[in-house]
XYZ file of C-alpha atoms in Angstrom:
695
model
C 104.882 40.940 49.714
C 108.067 42.706 50.526
C 110.396 45.073 48.742
C 113.245 47.477 49.282
C 112.381 50.438 51.429
C 113.090 54.079 50.676
C 116.372 54.249 52.582
C 118.001 51.142 51.170
C 117.257 48.670 53.977
C 115.524 45.511 52.731
C 112.305 44.462 54.403
C 112.528 41.473 56.703
C 111.733 38.283 54.738
C 109.362 35.564 55.833
C 106.294 35.617 58.106
C 106.687 36.783 61.686
C 103.900 37.122 64.168
C 103.069 40.674 65.199
C 102.593 41.168 68.917
C 100.741 44.170 70.296
C 103.067 46.166 72.561
C 101.691 46.515 76.050
C 101.775 50.006 77.556
C 103.498 53.091 76.268
C 107.131 54.133 76.123
C 107.158 54.952 79.833
C 106.242 51.418 80.922
C 103.085 52.718 82.546
C 104.685 55.648 84.356
C 103.687 59.173 83.590
C 100.909 58.375 81.105
C 97.639 58.030 82.989
C 96.406 61.424 84.056
C 98.538 63.358 81.615
C 95.617 64.571 79.503
C 94.166 66.951 82.052
C 97.601 68.108 83.164
C 98.696 68.911 79.607
C 95.463 70.772 78.924
C 95.802 72.910 82.048
C 99.505 73.555 81.483
C 98.805 74.756 77.952
C 95.939 76.951 79.167
C 98.088 78.684 81.778
C 101.317 79.059 79.786
C 100.860 80.671 76.400
C 103.565 82.251 74.277
C 101.087 84.917 73.178
C 100.931 86.114 76.795
C 104.705 86.708 76.853
C 105.445 89.870 74.887
C 109.106 90.821 74.351
C 110.578 92.448 77.434
C 110.786 96.227 76.907
C 114.209 97.772 77.487
C 112.874 100.681 79.546
C 111.065 100.940 82.826
C 107.413 100.499 83.675
C 104.834 102.212 85.801
C 106.373 101.007 89.095
C 108.436 104.110 89.647
C 109.346 105.358 93.126
C 107.232 108.232 94.353
C 108.956 111.613 94.611
C 110.562 112.498 97.906
C 109.879 115.679 99.837
C 106.720 117.585 100.750
C 103.609 116.093 99.173
C 102.279 118.467 96.538
C 99.121 120.401 97.331
C 97.510 119.050 94.174
C 98.163 115.482 95.282
C 96.559 116.083 98.669
C 93.599 117.733 96.972
C 93.239 114.717 94.686
C 93.539 112.444 97.714
C 90.673 114.290 99.403
C 88.446 113.780 96.368
C 88.977 110.082 95.694
C 90.173 108.390 98.876
C 87.806 106.058 100.662
C 88.771 104.565 104.031
C 90.024 101.011 104.228
C 88.716 98.604 106.865
C 89.921 99.675 110.306
C 90.850 103.202 109.196
C 89.426 104.954 112.248
C 91.270 102.639 114.645
C 94.521 103.212 112.717
C 94.106 106.979 113.008
C 93.535 106.848 116.750
C 96.472 104.551 117.258
C 98.717 106.854 115.253
C 97.445 109.853 117.205
C 98.484 108.277 120.525
C 101.679 106.438 119.536
C 102.965 108.876 116.864
C 104.089 105.940 114.675
C 102.223 103.242 112.784
C 103.585 100.506 110.524
C 101.272 99.381 107.709
C 102.125 95.786 106.727
C 100.965 94.680 103.309
C 101.881 94.115 99.680
C 103.168 96.970 97.501
C 100.565 98.314 95.113
C 97.672 97.750 97.493
C 97.214 101.401 98.451
C 99.282 101.487 101.645
C 100.954 104.757 100.647
C 97.633 106.483 99.974
C 96.253 105.300 103.287
C 99.399 106.498 105.033
C 99.104 109.935 103.417
C 95.432 110.117 104.364
C 96.208 109.284 107.989
C 98.988 111.861 108.170
C 96.889 114.527 106.480
C 94.066 113.881 108.960
C 96.342 114.444 111.951
C 98.499 117.264 110.640
C 95.691 119.313 109.086
C 93.122 118.563 111.754
C 90.510 117.612 109.182
C 89.069 114.142 108.553
C 89.676 113.196 104.921
C 87.145 110.407 105.154
C 84.190 112.680 105.982
C 82.606 115.406 103.930
C 84.201 117.275 101.063
C 87.230 118.591 102.990
C 88.466 122.168 102.906
C 88.212 124.404 99.918
C 90.980 124.567 97.335
C 92.473 127.667 98.970
C 92.482 126.038 102.384
C 94.166 122.945 100.936
C 96.904 125.007 99.345
C 97.546 126.858 102.621
C 97.867 123.554 104.437
C 100.239 122.024 101.887
C 103.705 120.953 102.995
C 102.700 119.463 106.348
C 103.043 115.907 104.953
C 106.497 114.806 103.792
C 107.423 111.692 101.893
C 110.869 110.257 102.695
C 112.802 107.898 100.424
C 113.209 104.175 101.179
C 115.502 103.767 104.151
C 115.842 107.505 104.774
C 116.294 108.224 108.485
C 114.700 111.380 109.910
C 116.892 113.729 111.955
C 116.125 116.296 114.604
C 116.869 119.062 112.118
C 114.542 117.605 109.470
C 111.637 116.710 111.738
C 109.200 119.577 112.270
C 106.647 119.712 115.044
C 103.137 118.750 113.976
C 104.234 117.419 110.574
C 103.600 113.933 109.195
C 106.192 111.697 107.547
C 105.708 108.717 105.244
C 108.628 106.249 105.259
C 109.313 102.889 103.642
C 111.211 100.185 105.508
C 114.392 99.005 103.714
C 113.931 95.649 102.023
C 116.940 94.111 103.783
C 115.750 94.906 107.316
C 114.323 91.653 108.657
C 114.134 92.724 112.314
C 112.828 96.305 112.343
C 111.494 96.323 115.906
C 114.408 98.264 117.496
C 114.441 100.764 114.621
C 110.713 101.449 114.963
C 111.131 101.884 118.728
C 113.699 104.611 118.114
C 111.566 106.245 115.420
C 108.497 106.269 117.648
C 110.406 107.970 120.440
C 111.866 110.447 117.949
C 108.503 111.503 116.519
C 106.733 111.494 119.884
C 109.352 113.851 121.326
C 108.732 116.325 118.489
C 104.941 115.835 118.460
C 105.140 114.658 114.866
C 103.704 111.565 113.201
C 105.107 108.828 110.991
C 103.597 106.034 108.937
C 106.069 103.312 107.944
C 105.306 101.030 104.992
C 106.418 97.432 105.557
C 106.176 94.870 102.776
C 104.832 91.425 103.613
C 107.645 89.090 104.617
C 109.787 88.261 107.652
C 109.865 91.870 108.874
C 106.095 92.176 108.777
C 105.721 88.755 110.388
C 107.954 89.772 113.300
C 106.122 93.049 113.854
C 102.652 91.561 113.651
C 103.531 88.632 115.905
C 104.075 91.036 118.809
C 101.626 93.674 117.547
C 104.298 96.336 118.126
C 103.574 99.541 116.226
C 102.129 97.470 113.360
C 98.765 96.624 111.857
C 97.937 94.343 108.929
C 96.790 96.333 105.936
C 93.644 95.240 104.115
C 93.262 97.000 100.744
C 90.011 98.561 99.579
C 87.888 96.922 96.914
C 89.364 97.522 93.471
C 85.949 98.173 91.916
C 85.326 101.003 94.376
C 88.749 102.522 93.724
C 88.238 102.306 89.967
C 84.818 103.931 90.104
C 85.936 106.840 92.285
C 89.023 107.406 90.153
C 86.925 107.473 86.972
C 84.440 109.870 88.539
C 87.263 112.226 89.491
C 89.060 112.028 86.135
C 85.868 112.709 84.179
C 84.218 115.071 86.675
C 84.178 118.037 84.305
C 83.247 115.968 81.225
C 79.809 115.055 79.843
C 78.113 112.388 81.954
C 77.937 109.946 79.068
C 81.743 109.674 79.060
C 81.712 108.313 82.603
C 79.044 105.797 81.586
C 81.150 104.805 78.574
C 84.266 104.323 80.706
C 82.363 102.151 83.173
C 80.904 100.060 80.348
C 84.322 99.685 78.723
C 85.819 98.423 81.987
C 83.247 95.605 81.969
C 83.912 94.560 78.358
C 85.155 90.933 77.973
C 87.998 91.916 75.637
C 89.297 94.457 78.160
C 89.050 91.954 81.023
C 90.840 89.333 78.911
C 93.627 91.750 77.990
C 94.043 92.734 81.635
C 94.273 89.089 82.731
C 93.862 89.853 86.443
C 90.985 88.626 88.584
C 90.965 91.898 90.517
C 93.404 94.763 90.060
C 95.100 96.096 93.140
C 94.253 99.674 94.125
C 97.322 101.110 92.390
C 96.481 99.135 89.270
C 92.856 100.241 89.478
C 93.956 103.901 89.515
C 96.232 103.246 86.534
C 93.436 101.445 84.674
C 91.116 104.370 85.365
C 93.527 106.720 83.583
C 93.553 104.472 80.510
C 89.764 104.131 80.533
C 89.306 107.880 80.844
C 91.681 108.487 77.923
C 89.763 105.918 75.876
C 86.404 107.508 76.720
C 87.716 110.901 75.659
C 88.930 109.510 72.345
C 92.614 109.880 73.153
C 93.188 106.108 73.132
C 91.937 103.535 70.613
C 90.438 100.154 71.464
C 93.661 98.369 70.555
C 95.690 100.960 72.434
C 93.602 100.299 75.532
C 94.019 96.540 75.205
C 97.759 96.927 74.685
C 98.080 98.930 77.895
C 95.973 96.392 79.752
C 98.178 93.551 78.532
C 101.148 95.274 80.189
C 99.718 94.997 83.716
C 100.748 91.375 84.410
C 104.296 91.758 82.960
C 104.734 94.947 84.982
C 103.708 93.099 88.142
C 106.191 90.317 87.406
C 108.934 92.860 86.718
C 108.272 94.658 89.998
C 108.414 91.362 91.890
C 111.776 90.271 90.501
C 113.388 93.698 90.514
C 113.305 93.546 94.311
C 114.078 89.840 94.685
C 117.842 90.339 94.679
C 117.962 92.466 97.834
C 119.688 91.604 100.066
C 122.279 89.740 98.026
C 123.815 87.466 100.653
C 122.651 84.466 102.624
C 121.007 83.818 104.983
C 119.396 87.270 104.838
C 118.377 86.711 101.208
C 116.621 83.404 101.862
C 113.108 84.840 102.480
C 113.257 86.833 99.234
C 114.536 83.775 97.341
C 111.778 81.636 98.812
C 109.138 84.140 97.691
C 110.640 84.348 94.194
C 110.766 80.547 93.975
C 107.124 80.275 94.993
C 106.094 82.689 92.247
C 108.058 80.772 89.612
C 106.708 77.428 90.835
C 103.201 78.849 90.668
C 103.858 79.872 87.068
C 104.616 76.241 86.207
C 102.006 74.593 88.445
C 99.229 77.192 88.278
C 95.931 75.492 89.166
C 97.649 72.354 90.403
C 97.654 70.746 93.842
C 99.098 73.002 96.532
C 101.325 70.186 97.804
C 102.988 69.788 94.377
C 103.466 73.530 94.015
C 104.868 73.989 97.512
C 107.339 71.119 97.112
C 108.465 72.421 93.715
C 108.969 75.869 95.248
C 111.173 74.444 97.997
C 113.294 72.574 95.443
C 113.752 75.765 93.440
C 114.587 77.726 96.600
C 117.449 75.323 97.216
C 118.725 75.729 93.629
C 118.587 79.517 93.875
C 120.294 79.582 97.262
C 123.210 77.317 96.319
C 123.691 79.363 93.154
C 123.917 82.549 95.208
C 126.242 80.969 97.762
C 127.505 77.428 97.010
C 128.857 77.113 100.556
C 125.461 77.665 102.144
C 123.059 74.741 102.533
C 119.603 76.229 103.085
C 117.139 74.442 105.274
C 113.367 74.542 105.168
C 111.097 76.643 107.329
C 108.915 74.212 109.255
C 106.260 76.564 110.622
C 105.202 79.846 109.035
C 104.582 82.841 111.279
C 101.512 83.731 109.228
C 100.218 80.764 107.194
C 98.981 81.964 103.827
C 101.109 85.116 103.756
C 103.359 83.617 101.087
C 100.449 82.971 98.774
C 99.142 86.484 99.304
C 102.558 87.855 98.327
C 102.307 85.864 95.104
C 98.737 87.023 94.388
C 97.581 83.440 94.728
C 94.652 81.724 96.398
C 93.741 78.177 97.349
C 90.503 76.461 96.431
C 88.963 73.119 95.614
C 90.471 71.295 92.666
C 90.701 67.908 90.978
C 93.699 65.915 89.766
C 93.203 63.261 87.101
C 94.843 59.891 87.788
C 93.732 58.322 84.520
C 91.283 55.746 85.826
C 89.903 58.104 88.473
C 90.070 61.663 89.753
C 90.834 62.791 93.285
C 89.958 66.061 95.032
C 92.896 68.286 95.954
C 93.566 71.635 97.558
C 94.551 73.561 94.457
C 96.441 76.847 94.231
C 96.363 79.384 91.428
C 97.333 82.922 90.540
C 94.589 85.539 90.772
C 94.825 86.282 87.086
C 95.360 84.090 84.042
C 98.179 86.233 82.561
C 100.364 86.153 85.664
C 101.794 82.651 85.074
C 103.225 83.432 81.631
C 104.380 86.868 82.768
C 106.263 85.508 85.787
C 107.927 82.639 83.931
C 109.061 84.781 81.004
C 110.221 87.676 83.194
C 112.383 85.393 85.343
C 113.870 83.793 82.198
C 114.259 86.896 80.013
C 115.116 89.519 82.581
C 117.472 87.717 84.959
C 120.092 85.635 83.161
C 121.718 84.142 86.249
C 118.379 82.673 87.300
C 118.323 80.507 84.167
C 120.851 77.979 85.450
C 118.969 77.062 88.633
C 115.667 77.136 86.745
C 117.009 74.728 84.101
C 118.364 72.299 86.711
C 115.072 72.496 88.572
C 112.976 71.783 85.478
C 115.194 68.861 84.457
C 114.745 67.305 87.902
C 110.975 67.781 87.758
C 110.946 66.116 84.338
C 112.225 62.926 85.987
C 109.226 62.689 88.295
C 107.036 59.738 87.189
C 103.834 61.612 88.042
C 102.392 63.315 84.949
C 101.018 66.023 87.222
C 104.670 67.027 87.683
C 106.709 66.141 84.604
C 104.118 67.274 82.047
C 103.896 70.707 83.656
C 107.675 70.998 83.752
C 108.044 69.829 80.143
C 105.518 72.341 78.805
C 107.259 75.126 80.733
C 110.619 73.994 79.324
C 109.167 74.155 75.816
C 107.860 77.674 76.344
C 111.268 78.798 77.612
C 113.101 77.116 74.723
C 110.921 79.073 72.317
C 112.035 82.252 74.091
C 115.726 81.377 73.655
C 116.307 78.212 71.647
C 120.109 78.358 71.722
C 120.212 78.379 75.516
C 117.292 76.012 75.999
C 118.716 73.427 73.594
C 121.950 73.069 75.565
C 120.567 73.410 79.083
C 117.186 71.721 78.753
C 116.546 69.713 75.577
C 119.855 67.916 75.095
C 120.296 66.734 78.717
C 116.704 65.483 78.798
C 116.923 63.669 75.451
C 120.193 61.943 76.398
C 119.016 60.912 79.849
C 118.637 57.257 80.781
C 115.196 57.990 82.212
C 112.358 57.294 79.728
C 110.281 59.928 81.508
C 112.914 62.575 80.811
C 113.105 61.561 77.141
C 109.333 61.866 76.900
C 109.620 65.248 78.581
C 112.238 66.280 76.011
C 109.853 65.285 73.213
C 107.048 67.243 74.841
C 109.227 70.320 75.261
C 110.388 70.112 71.630
C 106.813 69.883 70.393
C 105.755 72.801 72.577
C 108.676 74.926 71.370
C 107.767 74.083 67.753
C 104.521 76.031 68.136
C 106.670 79.098 67.533
C 107.024 79.494 63.767
C 110.499 80.942 64.142
C 111.724 77.960 66.177
C 109.918 75.182 64.278
C 112.494 74.792 61.458
C 115.266 74.355 64.029
C 113.252 71.688 65.872
C 112.400 69.889 62.615
C 116.048 69.865 61.536
C 117.183 68.653 64.944
C 114.750 65.720 64.884
C 115.809 64.755 61.354
C 119.408 64.683 62.498
C 118.573 62.598 65.535
C 116.568 60.161 63.417
C 119.622 59.503 61.211
C 122.096 59.418 64.083
C 123.557 56.559 66.091
C 122.250 57.595 69.516
C 119.286 55.364 70.322
C 117.998 57.785 72.966
C 117.946 60.691 70.527
C 116.145 58.573 67.901
C 113.522 57.597 70.460
C 113.055 61.239 71.439
C 112.555 62.151 67.771
C 109.901 59.442 67.393
C 108.089 60.615 70.521
C 108.228 64.272 69.485
C 106.545 63.535 66.152
C 103.666 61.961 68.084
C 102.440 65.489 68.882
C 102.140 66.466 65.197
C 103.798 69.848 65.728
C 107.528 69.529 65.107
C 107.343 68.813 61.352
C 104.780 71.520 60.699
C 101.726 69.310 60.106
C 100.229 65.954 61.043
C 100.871 64.589 57.536
C 104.526 65.595 57.719
C 104.869 63.950 61.131
C 103.270 60.775 59.750
C 105.800 60.634 56.935
C 108.668 61.059 59.387
C 107.281 58.274 61.565
C 106.969 56.013 58.518
C 110.657 56.521 57.794
C 111.514 55.814 61.422
C 109.518 52.573 61.457
C 112.639 50.726 60.316
C 114.549 51.695 63.442
C 112.551 49.831 66.103
C 110.113 46.977 66.611
C 107.172 49.336 66.260
C 106.579 49.786 69.979
C 107.534 53.461 70.140
C 106.669 54.387 66.558
C 103.172 52.900 66.679
C 102.584 54.670 69.984
C 103.368 58.029 68.377
C 101.125 57.280 65.386
C 98.422 56.274 67.852
C 98.751 59.638 69.614
C 98.323 61.364 66.259
C 95.183 59.274 65.694
C 93.844 60.596 69.016
C 94.687 64.147 67.999
C 93.106 66.897 65.967
C 93.280 65.275 62.502
C 92.287 61.588 62.770
C 91.079 61.562 59.158
C 94.588 62.322 57.895
C 96.032 59.600 60.117
C 93.497 56.994 58.984
C 94.222 57.883 55.380
C 97.929 57.416 56.049
C 97.381 54.057 57.753
C 95.243 52.817 54.870
C 97.916 53.888 52.419
C 100.619 52.059 54.402
C 98.441 48.967 54.432
C 98.907 48.642 50.672
C 102.585 49.634 50.701
C 105.101 47.056 49.490
C 107.413 47.886 52.392
C 106.711 45.589 55.321
C 107.722 48.020 58.123
C 105.033 50.437 56.968
C 102.403 47.707 56.713
C 103.346 46.460 60.149
C 103.156 50.015 61.526
C 99.604 50.364 60.199
C 98.556 47.012 61.684
C 100.143 47.670 65.076
C 98.551 51.104 65.277
C 95.015 49.936 64.578
C 95.327 47.010 66.991
C 96.595 49.319 69.706
C 93.628 51.587 68.989
C 91.235 48.887 70.228
C 93.315 48.124 73.342
C 94.493 51.566 74.521
C 92.427 53.899 76.640
C 91.879 57.303 75.024
C 92.962 59.300 78.075
C 96.428 57.704 77.875
C 96.970 59.210 74.413
C 96.873 62.892 75.276
C 98.617 65.481 73.156
C 99.193 69.223 73.130
C 96.119 70.111 71.087
C 92.500 70.405 72.128
C 90.262 67.496 71.051
C 87.008 68.257 72.872
C 84.963 65.733 70.889
C 86.893 62.849 72.488
C 86.638 64.096 76.079
C 83.253 62.411 76.797
C 84.826 59.083 75.806
C 88.179 59.448 77.581
C 87.718 56.154 79.477
C 86.950 54.188 76.299
C 89.407 52.476 73.953
C 90.465 54.912 71.245
C 88.773 52.967 68.433
C 85.425 53.070 70.258
C 85.845 56.742 71.056
C 86.590 57.584 67.406
C 83.544 55.633 66.213
C 81.340 57.523 68.680
C 82.816 60.992 68.123
C 83.579 60.693 64.397
C 81.256 58.115 62.741
C 82.870 58.850 59.387
C 85.983 56.993 60.537
C 84.126 53.647 60.545
C 84.894 52.518 56.937
C 88.643 52.999 57.267
C 88.774 51.427 60.726
C 86.841 48.452 59.368
C 89.259 48.048 56.452
C 92.257 48.172 58.756
C 90.803 45.676 61.228
C 89.769 43.286 58.436
C 93.313 43.294 57.178
C 94.647 42.626 60.678
C 92.250 39.692 61.101
C 93.027 38.039 57.781
C 96.781 38.524 57.407
C 98.716 35.635 58.888
C 101.265 37.848 60.624
C 98.628 39.728 62.626
C 95.642 37.355 62.796
C 96.335 35.946 66.276
C 97.030 39.336 67.782
C 93.966 40.806 66.067
C 91.732 38.037 67.392
C 92.950 38.604 70.954
C 92.496 42.357 70.589
C 88.964 42.151 69.218
C 87.859 39.634 71.848
C 89.079 41.935 74.599
C 87.540 44.946 72.858
C 84.099 43.402 72.655
C 84.232 42.016 76.201
C 85.097 45.446 77.610
C 82.269 47.014 75.652
C 79.836 44.431 77.031
C 80.232 46.033 80.469
C 79.016 49.422 79.176
C 75.755 49.753 77.260
C 76.959 52.916 75.485
C 80.121 51.263 74.196
C 78.192 48.148 73.265
C 75.776 50.210 71.179
C 78.693 51.709 69.264
C 80.141 48.268 68.515
C 76.745 46.892 67.457
C 76.701 49.563 64.783
C 80.283 48.896 63.715
C 80.752 45.106 63.723
C 78.518 44.496 60.670
C 80.957 46.621 58.676
C 83.611 44.000 59.316
C 81.452 41.522 57.416
C 81.254 43.641 54.254
C 83.948 45.250 52.141
C 81.987 48.190 50.782
C 79.040 46.736 48.849
C 80.727 43.354 48.463
C 80.366 40.553 51.012
C 83.466 39.606 52.941
C 85.562 36.765 51.542
C 85.365 33.357 53.173
C 88.664 33.681 55.062
C 87.700 37.000 56.654
C 84.204 35.787 57.488
C 85.667 32.704 59.137
C 88.022 34.787 61.272
C 85.229 37.076 62.454
C 83.045 34.070 63.317
C 85.917 32.621 65.344
C 86.270 35.909 67.219
C 82.583 35.978 68.087
C 82.595 32.339 69.146
C 85.518 33.072 71.481
C 83.422 35.514 73.508
């Protein structure tokens, strides 16, 4: 039967054989292996981990300049514990009068520098015993002076026997001559200086010749935290210290913190929050809120210094480090080779944005391999990448903390407007990579960023991707739209956009709308997406539309999809009937792992290598009656009978190679011979017998 459809286009008259489309909308590219990639991308990038950027500052404030307060030195005596190699550092400083500590900010370099200077200027070892009494400490105060970043000591300001803590300017990439002059200056006046050098080209140069410099290894965060808590709660009842230690180990606190191991400065900050909580001055939610600020504060500190210096080529090392952190945010947990290549591509985009006349090259050999990852709080380890039909081992790289990826991506996007252009161009290029390990990650990141600022993301990310000639980029646009639609405030805009595209004349935009509804997010529900796909069935031959319905069937609400397919089966409008038939036939020919979405469907994971129909029967036995009804219709209707016979023959033959799949089909095939409690009619029985005889 046929009849007018709901938008005034008559159904196609006469019988026409239905052919099962082979492959997905990407012609085989970018589908296999996408399931694991999408799952990991969603796990690492979550909108909930991106709070609005506060207008004020954070806890990364510069330390005060001038003489170090007596109280601070007294506190240092109580809580400081020596880092590895402390004694050798002290002796080296004693003989050379200058020592450069090379390491990442926030790792306790300043405290170690103060401890070294206090040891030499006060003549008392801070790492042994209890130190002098409070009165003795006060009398000794003022012998250690903290200078501002880049401040140069003078003969008038340098006092004999005093110690000075300095920080190397961020734009000094060759500090050797400067440190030579400083060493001579302090040696002449029998004073001492510790210079803090951040990891990067300057530190690499100094450490390569071992001139005045030592690599700084931070103390264990757990030890710092415990000593800080003991000091903060020293005059309180003992049970408060026990409570603070127990609170630090609570899963909800660790989850809110989102860092594998806090750095020493973060551990001291966490100790203050834990002590306030133990004393009743901070609620549970207040503690978690402060913990959730640690990762965004780290990201803010990283990017606040990324713009110095502001010209090339001096800025290239800072740009390369910033690019690596952003690439890690997108590819967190992925293969190191993919992350490193993405970082280099972003470095180029950032550099040509800063100076269009400068063509940056690539550094072939690193002075200290691994230093870049350490600067990004990242580590390498064993990993696996899914290729669809198989998995391969890889050297994976990840942040040391699950909240860092979202914090870095959102801070770069929200806090630094001029970085958006190169980031958008970079993501669009990645979305044209046929490997799902690349384009899926980039598409999910694009969706997260569009939810942060839809107006900008629509013009710079969504529209160029949807109008691209590349099918991979159009699929990426659909993925980004679905990801952005998770945000309730953005979802109506996405839904309206897709409705407009569906009614428009641009074939690429219509295809993107069809693909986006395959995730079941853009319209607000799976049922709403099904209805939109039914309307769009008139616009193509069913290849793209049935693929999107099939993805919904492999998603979180297969019951709703099966109900919709059964309803379409009895619809008078041929495009809807055809859509139901094509979908169920593709379900017996398409591998489950090729139909990944953006939702978690753990019950299908054990059957990822099976055809979707087999996987649904195994994971959700209640789907068997509706699947049987749909397949019976496909076998007995003239338009689909030949295609259905081919599909079922292949389905059964594949199952015959796997005893588990075969057992599932043994339990299902008898249902094809009965329509509820009634035996199957002669025509259907004949078709099933022909299928079995063809095996």
